[in-house]
Amino acid sequence: MELERVDGIIERHGADPSSLIQVLLDIQKENQWLPPEVLRRVSERLQVPMARVRHVATFYKAFSLVPRGRHEIHVCMGTACHVRGAPRVLNAVQEVTGIGPGETDMELTFTLKTVNCVGCCALGPVVEIDGVTYGKMTPSKAAEVIRNYK
Amino acid sequence: MARLNSPQELHRFQEELLSRRPSTASFVSICAGTGCLAAGAKEVIAAFKEEMEKSGIAAKIQSKETGCPGFCERGPVVVIYPEEICYLQVAPQDVPEIVAETLMNRKVVDRLLYVDPATKKRVQRESEIPFYKKQVRNLIGNNIRIDPRNIEDYIALGGYTALAKALFQMTPEEVLQEVKRSQLRGRGGGGFPTGRKWEESRNAPGDVKYVIVNADEGDPGAFMDRALLEGNPHSVLEGLIIGAYVVGAHQGFVYVRQEYPLAVENITIAIRQAEEYGLLGENILGSGFHFRVKVHQGAGAFVSGESSALMTAIEGKVGEPRPKYIHTAIKGVWDRPSVLNNVETWANIPLIINKGASWFTQFGTDGSKGTKIFSLVGKINNTGLVEVPMGVTLREIIYEIGGGIPRGKEFKAVQTGGPSGGCLPAELLDLKVGFDELTQAGSMMGSGGMIVMDEDTCMVDVARYFLDFLSEESCGKCVPCREGIRQMLKLLTAITEGKAKEGDLQLLVDLAEVACDASLCALGRTAPNPFLSTLKYFASEYEAHIKERRCPALSCKALVSYYIDPERCQACLRCLRSCPAQAISGAKDTIHVIDQDKCTRCGTCLEVCPPRFAAVRKVSGEPVPPPLPEEKRIIVREREGK
Amino acid sequence: MRSVVLEIDGREVGAKEGMTILDAARSVGIQIPTLCHHEKLEPYGACRICTVEVESRGRSRLVASCVYPVEEGISVRTRSEKIDRLRKMILQLLLAHAPDSPVLKELAQEYGAKEDIFDKEPSFCIHCGLCVRYCAEVKKLNAVGFVGRGTKREIAFVPEVASKVCWDCKECFPLCPTSALQAAYMLVEAFAGSGPGVD
């Protein structure tokens, strides 16, 4: 990501150290991940020690310090989905993609994440792929949907 | 649009809006909340626009994308006014018929109406549908009438009247007394008296104070704050401005979790529109009071929804809780007096100011006044948002409004209060819902999540699930929580895998004590609740897992085996083909058999076996019946008519 | 500074407004164990081993004495069956990480904590935070910090800073109760130039 764009985002938030989380969120949204040189720039321009930038970047689930796959799969593991069988859906997804939660496959096709409740509990179990919500998932249905993305 | 510079101008504007929208006017509301959007509402909305253009009625009848009315199980939801005709599970292909029949000819499309499962009769009006009828929808009732991106909808319904009243007809002290008299308690989980919190901040020394909306809503299964903030953001904003007036704050924050992009968008638009109309910013309505609001997004951390952690996050630091011996109402953001309240708490304020504390106290019990929105989810027929007065029983919510348990299964437990709460069994179904009542029973109100569980839910696994959740969400700073949860999770996982050792249960209880008594914040202090409540009410399940290596609910993977009942199998090949481990042998007309060594217990065979055969069975705590010898597996079918 | 009088373990103790119970206790020679406390650093309240019982206005609660401010008329107990049980379990939880730590072993003896209650955990850091906080508050260099959250939280040096300042400093080394810090330092020295989030 060009450092100019990073600077632009920092300016939009007034280069205020307390805007660290908001700045990183904007960068994450645009770039899909936080490369090391971007973190360094943020640390310099916001005058926040690198140790703290790094703690924030690793504390919050929204941030990724590694590149993500082309397709992002989110399996909801909220209580309502859990009670309706989400763990078995997750297993099926893991089997089809070959990766576990938090991982990206070597070809950068998929990134798999578990999320804690997207607020669509009536449709549980829920799997979101690239922002599209698939409701009332079962292990076999989830596997089929993902195979279509391959 | 000209700024409104006085309460008189606001009032005149309201009248003008009402004259433009007589109550007899026809319009179509289509729920555009996240839940319905996920169910395809976007295509329905587009279909309405297209169809209404084509039929030439777009000029006379308006279509509105509204907030979530709560009947999420049956979305996309469409309501047509003035008759209030409610259509459920509307698909884009239904739209031409709706436009032609209902919008143009005022005739009802029967097949899209709600059918009462008891009387089998169709219900036409939204308010007559049993799901809604038994609710008292003070807070959420307006969602279906409001386009959250248009402030005029809110003003037309009387919005910002409470603000005008507070600023011009009451002193901050009088507003405070009204809120105290209402006995409103925080809706985020703590249940702390709102008036007392405001008073603490108001009286605290310092010129700079803050008011904050907590829209982090981290409890999995809870989405009422999302519905309010997405669907009626101005109701929350109005409450916030009134609170700022009482406390003497001129800067406010709305902390929204980034997992709710629509809520972030809608509150941002609402803030901008309120500023344009003179209802926020400098010299509000000409009163001389100024107040600005900033939106701050969360970044994916449940613990940052805890009030002191949230304030630390606003400061741009890692959202870890602080020891709260000095209330954040006195020393909060940047050590300044900060009033933090939940979305739903703020939404109650305009109602209390407009209608008065005595109106508010007519709802609810002695200790818990007003109404509460619950998110009813899990093994329940009518999943959605339910707003009822405090004091209604769990039974009424689950059976009369929720429609009971699907597929004829038996109710087992209802989990309330999120990861800090507990599971309540069938014996407690007649418990009246209230802060103190739920706490005394071993659970808590929390933010209002109500997760219904049936006979297929393993309660030991539920305890393990919540500890797993918290092991990741704990900030990790203090020992009792970080290490306590770490070890409790290991012990519970072992129990669900049939690997429990002598003394494990006692160790769990000892760890629970340390977490409850010595943790730094409420996350750690309440983390053992799901375990403690399930142990209290479902001890027999723990015993079965530990002593017999048996899961009574047939749920824990490591303790369950699948087999195919040879009496029922019709050798249709479906499970054989679907099995990801290729563990099923058989052929057309040869009974299928699961190879126990290869079986991964994924449950696919159970899922795909046609219901009319229902041949796949589960057992736990005992071996599967030995398979039939190969010769006996051939099905001899009677040929008919030969 | 207003003076405050409180009772600790039955003794009347004179203190000043703004002091913590820990400060007040130590000022009169009453011992309360701590792991994350250091006079040069802001109180952290993370190890919870300094937990004491405070009775105030008829209500009793357990609080971390290193952060709880003294109040007029409160009554504090620094030892009791409950408190000892809490401290014993906290020690047992930490011994799973660092059974050889001298300070933990000493406290374990006093409270009867056993090291084999829990299986050995891979990391020996007990998260007292002394290293991170010393480098931030005293040295103002921030060469070492926390990463991650919950059970995955760890300490890690920031290579580009550590490579410049740590060799000649190492003031944090004697603060570490378990030598996890030294291990982390060795790691960053060996792997300088790799890992996510760092160059």
PDB file of N, CA, C and O in Angstrom, chain A residues 54-113:
ATOM      1  N   ARG A  54       1.662  -2.273  17.749  1.00  0.00           N
ATOM      2  CA  ARG A  54       1.649  -3.713  17.537  1.00  0.00           C
ATOM      3  C   ARG A  54       0.663  -4.404  18.477  1.00  0.00           C
ATOM      4  O   ARG A  54      -0.012  -5.349  18.088  1.00  0.00           O
ATOM      5  N   HIS A  55       0.589  -3.933  19.722  1.00  0.00           N
ATOM      6  CA  HIS A  55      -0.365  -4.534  20.660  1.00  0.00           C
ATOM      7  C   HIS A  55      -1.781  -4.322  20.160  1.00  0.00           C
ATOM      8  O   HIS A  55      -2.595  -5.233  20.137  1.00  0.00           O
ATOM      9  N   VAL A  56      -2.074  -3.109  19.701  1.00  0.00           N
ATOM     10  CA  VAL A  56      -3.411  -2.826  19.163  1.00  0.00           C
ATOM     11  C   VAL A  56      -3.687  -3.693  17.944  1.00  0.00           C
ATOM     12  O   VAL A  56      -4.746  -4.298  17.811  1.00  0.00           O
ATOM     13  N   ALA A  57      -2.692  -3.812  17.062  1.00  0.00           N
ATOM     14  CA  ALA A  57      -2.908  -4.577  15.826  1.00  0.00           C
ATOM     15  C   ALA A  57      -3.102  -6.058  16.090  1.00  0.00           C
ATOM     16  O   ALA A  57      -3.749  -6.751  15.309  1.00  0.00           O
ATOM     17  N   THR A  58      -2.549  -6.560  17.191  1.00  0.00           N
ATOM     18  CA  THR A  58      -2.709  -7.993  17.489  1.00  0.00           C
ATOM     19  C   THR A  58      -3.815  -8.256  18.504  1.00  0.00           C
ATOM     20  O   THR A  58      -4.228  -9.384  18.698  1.00  0.00           O
ATOM     21  N   PHE A  59      -4.291  -7.214  19.181  1.00  0.00           N
ATOM     22  CA  PHE A  59      -5.337  -7.386  20.197  1.00  0.00           C
ATOM     23  C   PHE A  59      -6.715  -7.536  19.566  1.00  0.00           C
ATOM     24  O   PHE A  59      -7.552  -8.291  20.019  1.00  0.00           O
ATOM     25  N   TYR A  60      -6.942  -6.767  18.506  1.00  0.00           N
ATOM     26  CA  TYR A  60      -8.267  -6.729  17.897  1.00  0.00           C
ATOM     27  C   TYR A  60      -8.392  -7.665  16.702  1.00  0.00           C
ATOM     28  O   TYR A  60      -7.533  -7.685  15.831  1.00  0.00           O
ATOM     29  N   LYS A  61      -9.504  -8.398  16.677  1.00  0.00           N
ATOM     30  CA  LYS A  61      -9.696  -9.399  15.636  1.00  0.00           C
ATOM     31  C   LYS A  61      -9.846  -8.821  14.237  1.00  0.00           C
ATOM     32  O   LYS A  61      -9.643  -9.527  13.254  1.00  0.00           O
ATOM     33  N   ALA A  62     -10.235  -7.566  14.143  1.00  0.00           N
ATOM     34  CA  ALA A  62     -10.491  -6.981  12.821  1.00  0.00           C
ATOM     35  C   ALA A  62      -9.221  -6.862  11.990  1.00  0.00           C
ATOM     36  O   ALA A  62      -9.291  -6.765  10.767  1.00  0.00           O
ATOM     37  N   PHE A  63      -8.060  -6.840  12.663  1.00  0.00           N
ATOM     38  CA  PHE A  63      -6.822  -6.586  11.931  1.00  0.00           C
ATOM     39  C   PHE A  63      -6.125  -7.859  11.516  1.00  0.00           C
ATOM     40  O   PHE A  63      -6.099  -8.840  12.245  1.00  0.00           O
ATOM     41  N   SER A  64      -5.486  -7.813  10.342  1.00  0.00           N
ATOM     42  CA  SER A  64      -4.703  -8.946   9.887  1.00  0.00           C
ATOM     43  C   SER A  64      -3.299  -8.479   9.575  1.00  0.00           C
ATOM     44  O   SER A  64      -3.115  -7.487   8.874  1.00  0.00           O
ATOM     45  N   LEU A  65      -2.318  -9.191  10.111  1.00  0.00           N
ATOM     46  CA  LEU A  65      -0.937  -8.801   9.864  1.00  0.00           C
ATOM     47  C   LEU A  65      -0.336  -9.606   8.729  1.00  0.00           C
ATOM     48  O   LEU A  65       0.850  -9.503   8.439  1.00  0.00           O
ATOM     49  N   VAL A  66      -1.156 -10.451   8.124  1.00  0.00           N
ATOM     50  CA  VAL A  66      -0.685 -11.210   6.965  1.00  0.00           C
ATOM     51  C   VAL A  66      -1.697 -11.015   5.845  1.00  0.00           C
ATOM     52  O   VAL A  66      -2.871 -10.729   6.104  1.00  0.00           O
ATOM     53  N   PRO A  67      -1.246 -11.166   4.582  1.00  0.00           N
ATOM     54  CA  PRO A  67      -2.185 -10.995   3.478  1.00  0.00           C
ATOM     55  C   PRO A  67      -3.320 -12.003   3.578  1.00  0.00           C
ATOM     56  O   PRO A  67      -3.152 -13.109   4.095  1.00  0.00           O
ATOM     57  N   ARG A  68      -4.494 -11.603   3.094  1.00  0.00           N
ATOM     58  CA  ARG A  68      -5.641 -12.487   3.180  1.00  0.00           C
ATOM     59  C   ARG A  68      -5.940 -13.113   1.833  1.00  0.00           C
ATOM     60  O   ARG A  68      -5.506 -12.620   0.798  1.00  0.00           O
ATOM     61  N   GLY A  69      -6.726 -14.175   1.872  1.00  0.00           N
ATOM     62  CA  GLY A  69      -7.097 -14.864   0.646  1.00  0.00           C
ATOM     63  C   GLY A  69      -8.089 -14.054  -0.177  1.00  0.00           C
ATOM     64  O   GLY A  69      -8.664 -13.091   0.300  1.00  0.00           O
ATOM     65  N   ARG A  70      -8.311 -14.489  -1.401  1.00  0.00           N
ATOM     66  CA  ARG A  70      -9.248 -13.779  -2.298  1.00  0.00           C
ATOM     67  C   ARG A  70     -10.653 -13.805  -1.735  1.00  0.00           C
ATOM     68  O   ARG A  70     -11.405 -12.864  -1.902  1.00  0.00           O
ATOM     69  N   HIS A  71     -11.010 -14.940  -1.122  1.00  0.00           N
ATOM     70  CA  HIS A  71     -12.358 -15.056  -0.578  1.00  0.00           C
ATOM     71  C   HIS A  71     -12.279 -15.192   0.931  1.00  0.00           C
ATOM     72  O   HIS A  71     -11.561 -16.033   1.446  1.00  0.00           O
ATOM     73  N   GLU A  72     -13.048 -14.357   1.609  1.00  0.00           N
ATOM     74  CA  GLU A  72     -13.043 -14.441   3.061  1.00  0.00           C
ATOM     75  C   GLU A  72     -14.281 -15.154   3.552  1.00  0.00           C
ATOM     76  O   GLU A  72     -15.399 -14.721   3.267  1.00  0.00           O
ATOM     77  N   ILE A  73     -14.051 -16.239   4.270  1.00  0.00           N
ATOM     78  CA  ILE A  73     -15.160 -17.024   4.802  1.00  0.00           C
ATOM     79  C   ILE A  73     -15.265 -16.764   6.294  1.00  0.00           C
ATOM     80  O   ILE A  73     -14.308 -16.942   7.031  1.00  0.00           O
ATOM     81  N   HIS A  74     -16.442 -16.344   6.725  1.00  0.00           N
ATOM     82  CA  HIS A  74     -16.683 -16.153   8.157  1.00  0.00           C
ATOM     83  C   HIS A  74     -17.730 -17.161   8.590  1.00  0.00           C
ATOM     84  O   HIS A  74     -18.838 -17.167   8.063  1.00  0.00           O
ATOM     85  N   VAL A  75     -17.400 -18.004   9.551  1.00  0.00           N
ATOM     86  CA  VAL A  75     -18.393 -18.931  10.087  1.00  0.00           C
ATOM     87  C   VAL A  75     -18.823 -18.399  11.450  1.00  0.00           C
ATOM     88  O   VAL A  75     -17.994 -18.211  12.335  1.00  0.00           O
ATOM     89  N   CYS A  76     -20.097 -18.137  11.601  1.00  0.00           N
ATOM     90  CA  CYS A  76     -20.569 -17.583  12.869  1.00  0.00           C
ATOM     91  C   CYS A  76     -20.604 -18.657  13.937  1.00  0.00           C
ATOM     92  O   CYS A  76     -21.200 -19.730  13.738  1.00  0.00           O
ATOM     93  N   MET A  77     -19.957 -18.371  15.064  1.00  0.00           N
ATOM     94  CA  MET A  77     -19.937 -19.334  16.166  1.00  0.00           C
ATOM     95  C   MET A  77     -20.659 -18.754  17.382  1.00  0.00           C
ATOM     96  O   MET A  77     -20.393 -19.134  18.500  1.00  0.00           O
ATOM     97  N   GLY A  78     -21.551 -17.804  17.128  1.00  0.00           N
ATOM     98  CA  GLY A  78     -22.328 -17.242  18.220  1.00  0.00           C
ATOM     99  C   GLY A  78     -23.189 -18.322  18.853  1.00  0.00           C
ATOM    100  O   GLY A  78     -23.419 -19.383  18.274  1.00  0.00           O
ATOM    101  N   THR A  79     -23.674 -18.037  20.070  1.00  0.00           N
ATOM    102  CA  THR A  79     -24.392 -19.059  20.824  1.00  0.00           C
ATOM    103  C   THR A  79     -25.581 -19.622  20.060  1.00  0.00           C
ATOM    104  O   THR A  79     -25.808 -20.832  20.059  1.00  0.00           O
ATOM    105  N   ALA A  80     -26.360 -18.741  19.415  1.00  0.00           N
ATOM    106  CA  ALA A  80     -27.557 -19.235  18.717  1.00  0.00           C
ATOM    107  C   ALA A  80     -27.163 -20.169  17.578  1.00  0.00           C
ATOM    108  O   ALA A  80     -27.800 -21.202  17.361  1.00  0.00           O
ATOM    109  N   CYS A  81     -26.126 -19.800  16.836  1.00  0.00           N
ATOM    110  CA  CYS A  81     -25.659 -20.665  15.749  1.00  0.00           C
ATOM    111  C   CYS A  81     -25.023 -21.928  16.309  1.00  0.00           C
ATOM    112  O   CYS A  81     -25.181 -23.020  15.747  1.00  0.00           O
ATOM    113  N   HIS A  82     -24.330 -21.801  17.418  1.00  0.00           N
ATOM    114  CA  HIS A  82     -23.681 -22.959  18.037  1.00  0.00           C
ATOM    115  C   HIS A  82     -24.726 -24.002  18.387  1.00  0.00           C
ATOM    116  O   HIS A  82     -24.568 -25.192  18.108  1.00  0.00           O
ATOM    117  N   VAL A  83     -25.803 -23.538  18.974  1.00  0.00           N
ATOM    118  CA  VAL A  83     -26.855 -24.434  19.425  1.00  0.00           C
ATOM    119  C   VAL A  83     -27.555 -25.089  18.226  1.00  0.00           C
ATOM    120  O   VAL A  83     -28.084 -26.190  18.305  1.00  0.00           O
ATOM    121  N   ARG A  84     -27.478 -24.434  17.078  1.00  0.00           N
ATOM    122  CA  ARG A  84     -28.097 -25.008  15.879  1.00  0.00           C
ATOM    123  C   ARG A  84     -27.103 -25.796  15.054  1.00  0.00           C
ATOM    124  O   ARG A  84     -27.404 -26.181  13.926  1.00  0.00           O
ATOM    125  N   GLY A  85     -25.894 -26.050  15.567  1.00  0.00           N
ATOM    126  CA  GLY A  85     -24.967 -26.949  14.890  1.00  0.00           C
ATOM    127  C   GLY A  85     -23.791 -26.314  14.173  1.00  0.00           C
ATOM    128  O   GLY A  85     -23.178 -26.949  13.303  1.00  0.00           O
ATOM    129  N   ALA A  86     -23.416 -25.088  14.536  1.00  0.00           N
ATOM    130  CA  ALA A  86     -22.313 -24.408  13.834  1.00  0.00           C
ATOM    131  C   ALA A  86     -20.985 -25.168  13.862  1.00  0.00           C
ATOM    132  O   ALA A  86     -20.261 -25.157  12.870  1.00  0.00           O
ATOM    133  N   PRO A  87     -20.629 -25.851  14.982  1.00  0.00           N
ATOM    134  CA  PRO A  87     -19.334 -26.532  14.995  1.00  0.00           C
ATOM    135  C   PRO A  87     -19.207 -27.565  13.877  1.00  0.00           C
ATOM    136  O   PRO A  87     -18.140 -27.710  13.286  1.00  0.00           O
ATOM    137  N   ARG A  88     -20.321 -28.268  13.578  1.00  0.00           N
ATOM    138  CA  ARG A  88     -20.223 -29.268  12.501  1.00  0.00           C
ATOM    139  C   ARG A  88     -20.075 -28.573  11.153  1.00  0.00           C
ATOM    140  O   ARG A  88     -19.402 -29.073  10.255  1.00  0.00           O
ATOM    141  N   VAL A  89     -20.723 -27.431  11.009  1.00  0.00           N
ATOM    142  CA  VAL A  89     -20.578 -26.659   9.764  1.00  0.00           C
ATOM    143  C   VAL A  89     -19.127 -26.221   9.618  1.00  0.00           C
ATOM    144  O   VAL A  89     -18.538 -26.324   8.537  1.00  0.00           O
ATOM    145  N   LEU A  90     -18.543 -25.771  10.709  1.00  0.00           N
ATOM    146  CA  LEU A  90     -17.139 -25.322  10.674  1.00  0.00           C
ATOM    147  C   LEU A  90     -16.230 -26.467  10.250  1.00  0.00           C
ATOM    148  O   LEU A  90     -15.334 -26.295   9.425  1.00  0.00           O
ATOM    149  N   ASN A  91     -16.473 -27.650  10.802  1.00  0.00           N
ATOM    150  CA  ASN A  91     -15.655 -28.806  10.432  1.00  0.00           C
ATOM    151  C   ASN A  91     -15.715 -29.071   8.944  1.00  0.00           C
ATOM    152  O   ASN A  91     -14.711 -29.343   8.297  1.00  0.00           O
ATOM    153  N   ALA A  92     -16.920 -29.006   8.405  1.00  0.00           N
ATOM    154  CA  ALA A  92     -17.093 -29.252   6.968  1.00  0.00           C
ATOM    155  C   ALA A  92     -16.329 -28.211   6.161  1.00  0.00           C
ATOM    156  O   ALA A  92     -15.677 -28.525   5.162  1.00  0.00           O
ATOM    157  N   VAL A  93     -16.391 -26.966   6.598  1.00  0.00           N
ATOM    158  CA  VAL A  93     -15.695 -25.879   5.894  1.00  0.00           C
ATOM    159  C   VAL A  93     -14.189 -26.114   5.941  1.00  0.00           C
ATOM    160  O   VAL A  93     -13.482 -25.951   4.950  1.00  0.00           O
ATOM    161  N   GLN A  94     -13.708 -26.523   7.116  1.00  0.00           N
ATOM    162  CA  GLN A  94     -12.272 -26.794   7.261  1.00  0.00           C
ATOM    163  C   GLN A  94     -11.838 -27.905   6.325  1.00  0.00           C
ATOM    164  O   GLN A  94     -10.777 -27.861   5.712  1.00  0.00           O
ATOM    165  N   GLU A  95     -12.707 -28.908   6.224  1.00  0.00           N
ATOM    166  CA  GLU A  95     -12.363 -30.040   5.386  1.00  0.00           C
ATOM    167  C   GLU A  95     -12.257 -29.635   3.918  1.00  0.00           C
ATOM    168  O   GLU A  95     -11.328 -30.026   3.216  1.00  0.00           O
ATOM    169  N   VAL A  96     -13.213 -28.854   3.452  1.00  0.00           N
ATOM    170  CA  VAL A  96     -13.248 -28.463   2.045  1.00  0.00           C
ATOM    171  C   VAL A  96     -12.121 -27.493   1.682  1.00  0.00           C
ATOM    172  O   VAL A  96     -11.560 -27.544   0.595  1.00  0.00           O
ATOM    173  N   THR A  97     -11.791 -26.591   2.592  1.00  0.00           N
ATOM    174  CA  THR A  97     -10.778 -25.573   2.279  1.00  0.00           C
ATOM    175  C   THR A  97      -9.374 -26.017   2.656  1.00  0.00           C
ATOM    176  O   THR A  97      -8.399 -25.482   2.146  1.00  0.00           O
ATOM    177  N   GLY A  98      -9.281 -26.954   3.576  1.00  0.00           N
ATOM    178  CA  GLY A  98      -7.958 -27.404   4.006  1.00  0.00           C
ATOM    179  C   GLY A  98      -7.289 -26.481   5.002  1.00  0.00           C
ATOM    180  O   GLY A  98      -6.121 -26.640   5.332  1.00  0.00           O
ATOM    181  N   ILE A  99      -7.995 -25.474   5.487  1.00  0.00           N
ATOM    182  CA  ILE A  99      -7.404 -24.562   6.470  1.00  0.00           C
ATOM    183  C   ILE A  99      -8.267 -24.474   7.708  1.00  0.00           C
ATOM    184  O   ILE A  99      -9.438 -24.825   7.672  1.00  0.00           O
ATOM    185  N   GLY A 100      -7.648 -24.005   8.774  1.00  0.00           N
ATOM    186  CA  GLY A 100      -8.363 -23.836  10.027  1.00  0.00           C
ATOM    187  C   GLY A 100      -8.691 -22.372  10.276  1.00  0.00           C
ATOM    188  O   GLY A 100      -8.274 -21.504   9.506  1.00  0.00           O
ATOM    189  N   PRO A 101      -9.436 -22.091  11.348  1.00  0.00           N
ATOM    190  CA  PRO A 101      -9.804 -20.698  11.630  1.00  0.00           C
ATOM    191  C   PRO A 101      -8.566 -19.828  11.827  1.00  0.00           C
ATOM    192  O   PRO A 101      -7.629 -20.218  12.509  1.00  0.00           O
ATOM    193  N   GLY A 102      -8.562 -18.657  11.209  1.00  0.00           N
ATOM    194  CA  GLY A 102      -7.420 -17.751  11.313  1.00  0.00           C
ATOM    195  C   GLY A 102      -6.394 -17.980  10.218  1.00  0.00           C
ATOM    196  O   GLY A 102      -5.435 -17.228  10.082  1.00  0.00           O
ATOM    197  N   GLU A 103      -6.585 -19.034   9.432  1.00  0.00           N
ATOM    198  CA  GLU A 103      -5.555 -19.376   8.428  1.00  0.00           C
ATOM    199  C   GLU A 103      -5.958 -18.975   7.014  1.00  0.00           C
ATOM    200  O   GLU A 103      -7.131 -18.783   6.718  1.00  0.00           O
ATOM    201  N   THR A 104      -4.963 -18.869   6.172  1.00  0.00           N
ATOM    202  CA  THR A 104      -5.164 -18.614   4.750  1.00  0.00           C
ATOM    203  C   THR A 104      -4.414 -19.710   4.019  1.00  0.00           C
ATOM    204  O   THR A 104      -3.326 -20.107   4.437  1.00  0.00           O
ATOM    205  N   ASP A 105      -4.989 -20.226   2.939  1.00  0.00           N
ATOM    206  CA  ASP A 105      -4.279 -21.312   2.249  1.00  0.00           C
ATOM    207  C   ASP A 105      -3.123 -20.756   1.414  1.00  0.00           C
ATOM    208  O   ASP A 105      -3.047 -19.574   1.134  1.00  0.00           O
ATOM    209  N   MET A 106      -2.249 -21.658   1.003  1.00  0.00           N
ATOM    210  CA  MET A 106      -1.006 -21.240   0.354  1.00  0.00           C
ATOM    211  C   MET A 106      -1.243 -20.505  -0.961  1.00  0.00           C
ATOM    212  O   MET A 106      -0.444 -19.678  -1.373  1.00  0.00           O
ATOM    213  N   GLU A 107      -2.333 -20.869  -1.644  1.00  0.00           N
ATOM    214  CA  GLU A 107      -2.614 -20.184  -2.919  1.00  0.00           C
ATOM    215  C   GLU A 107      -3.354 -18.874  -2.720  1.00  0.00           C
ATOM    216  O   GLU A 107      -3.739 -18.228  -3.693  1.00  0.00           O
ATOM    217  N   LEU A 108      -3.575 -18.507  -1.480  1.00  0.00           N
ATOM    218  CA  LEU A 108      -4.320 -17.278  -1.156  1.00  0.00           C
ATOM    219  C   LEU A 108      -5.720 -17.286  -1.772  1.00  0.00           C
ATOM    220  O   LEU A 108      -6.221 -16.269  -2.226  1.00  0.00           O
ATOM    221  N   THR A 109      -6.366 -18.465  -1.759  1.00  0.00           N
ATOM    222  CA  THR A 109      -7.735 -18.517  -2.262  1.00  0.00           C
ATOM    223  C   THR A 109      -8.714 -18.133  -1.168  1.00  0.00           C
ATOM    224  O   THR A 109      -9.593 -17.315  -1.356  1.00  0.00           O
ATOM    225  N   PHE A 110      -8.556 -18.775  -0.009  1.00  0.00           N
ATOM    226  CA  PHE A 110      -9.508 -18.557   1.087  1.00  0.00           C
ATOM    227  C   PHE A 110      -8.812 -18.118   2.357  1.00  0.00           C
ATOM    228  O   PHE A 110      -7.728 -18.586   2.670  1.00  0.00           O
ATOM    229  N   THR A 111      -9.478 -17.249   3.090  1.00  0.00           N
ATOM    230  CA  THR A 111      -9.112 -17.002   4.479  1.00  0.00           C
ATOM    231  C   THR A 111     -10.326 -17.413   5.298  1.00  0.00           C
ATOM    232  O   THR A 111     -11.453 -17.035   4.969  1.00  0.00           O
ATOM    233  N   LEU A 112     -10.106 -18.208   6.328  1.00  0.00           N
ATOM    234  CA  LEU A 112     -11.219 -18.672   7.158  1.00  0.00           C
ATOM    235  C   LEU A 112     -11.159 -18.024   8.529  1.00  0.00           C
ATOM    236  O   LEU A 112     -10.113 -18.001   9.158  1.00  0.00           O
ATOM    237  N   LYS A 113     -12.266 -17.456   8.958  1.00  0.00           N
ATOM    238  CA  LYS A 113     -12.315 -16.876  10.291  1.00  0.00           C
ATOM    239  C   LYS A 113     -13.602 -17.313  10.977  1.00  0.00           C
ATOM    240  O   LYS A 113     -14.631 -17.449  10.329  1.00  0.00           O
TER     241      LYS A 113
END
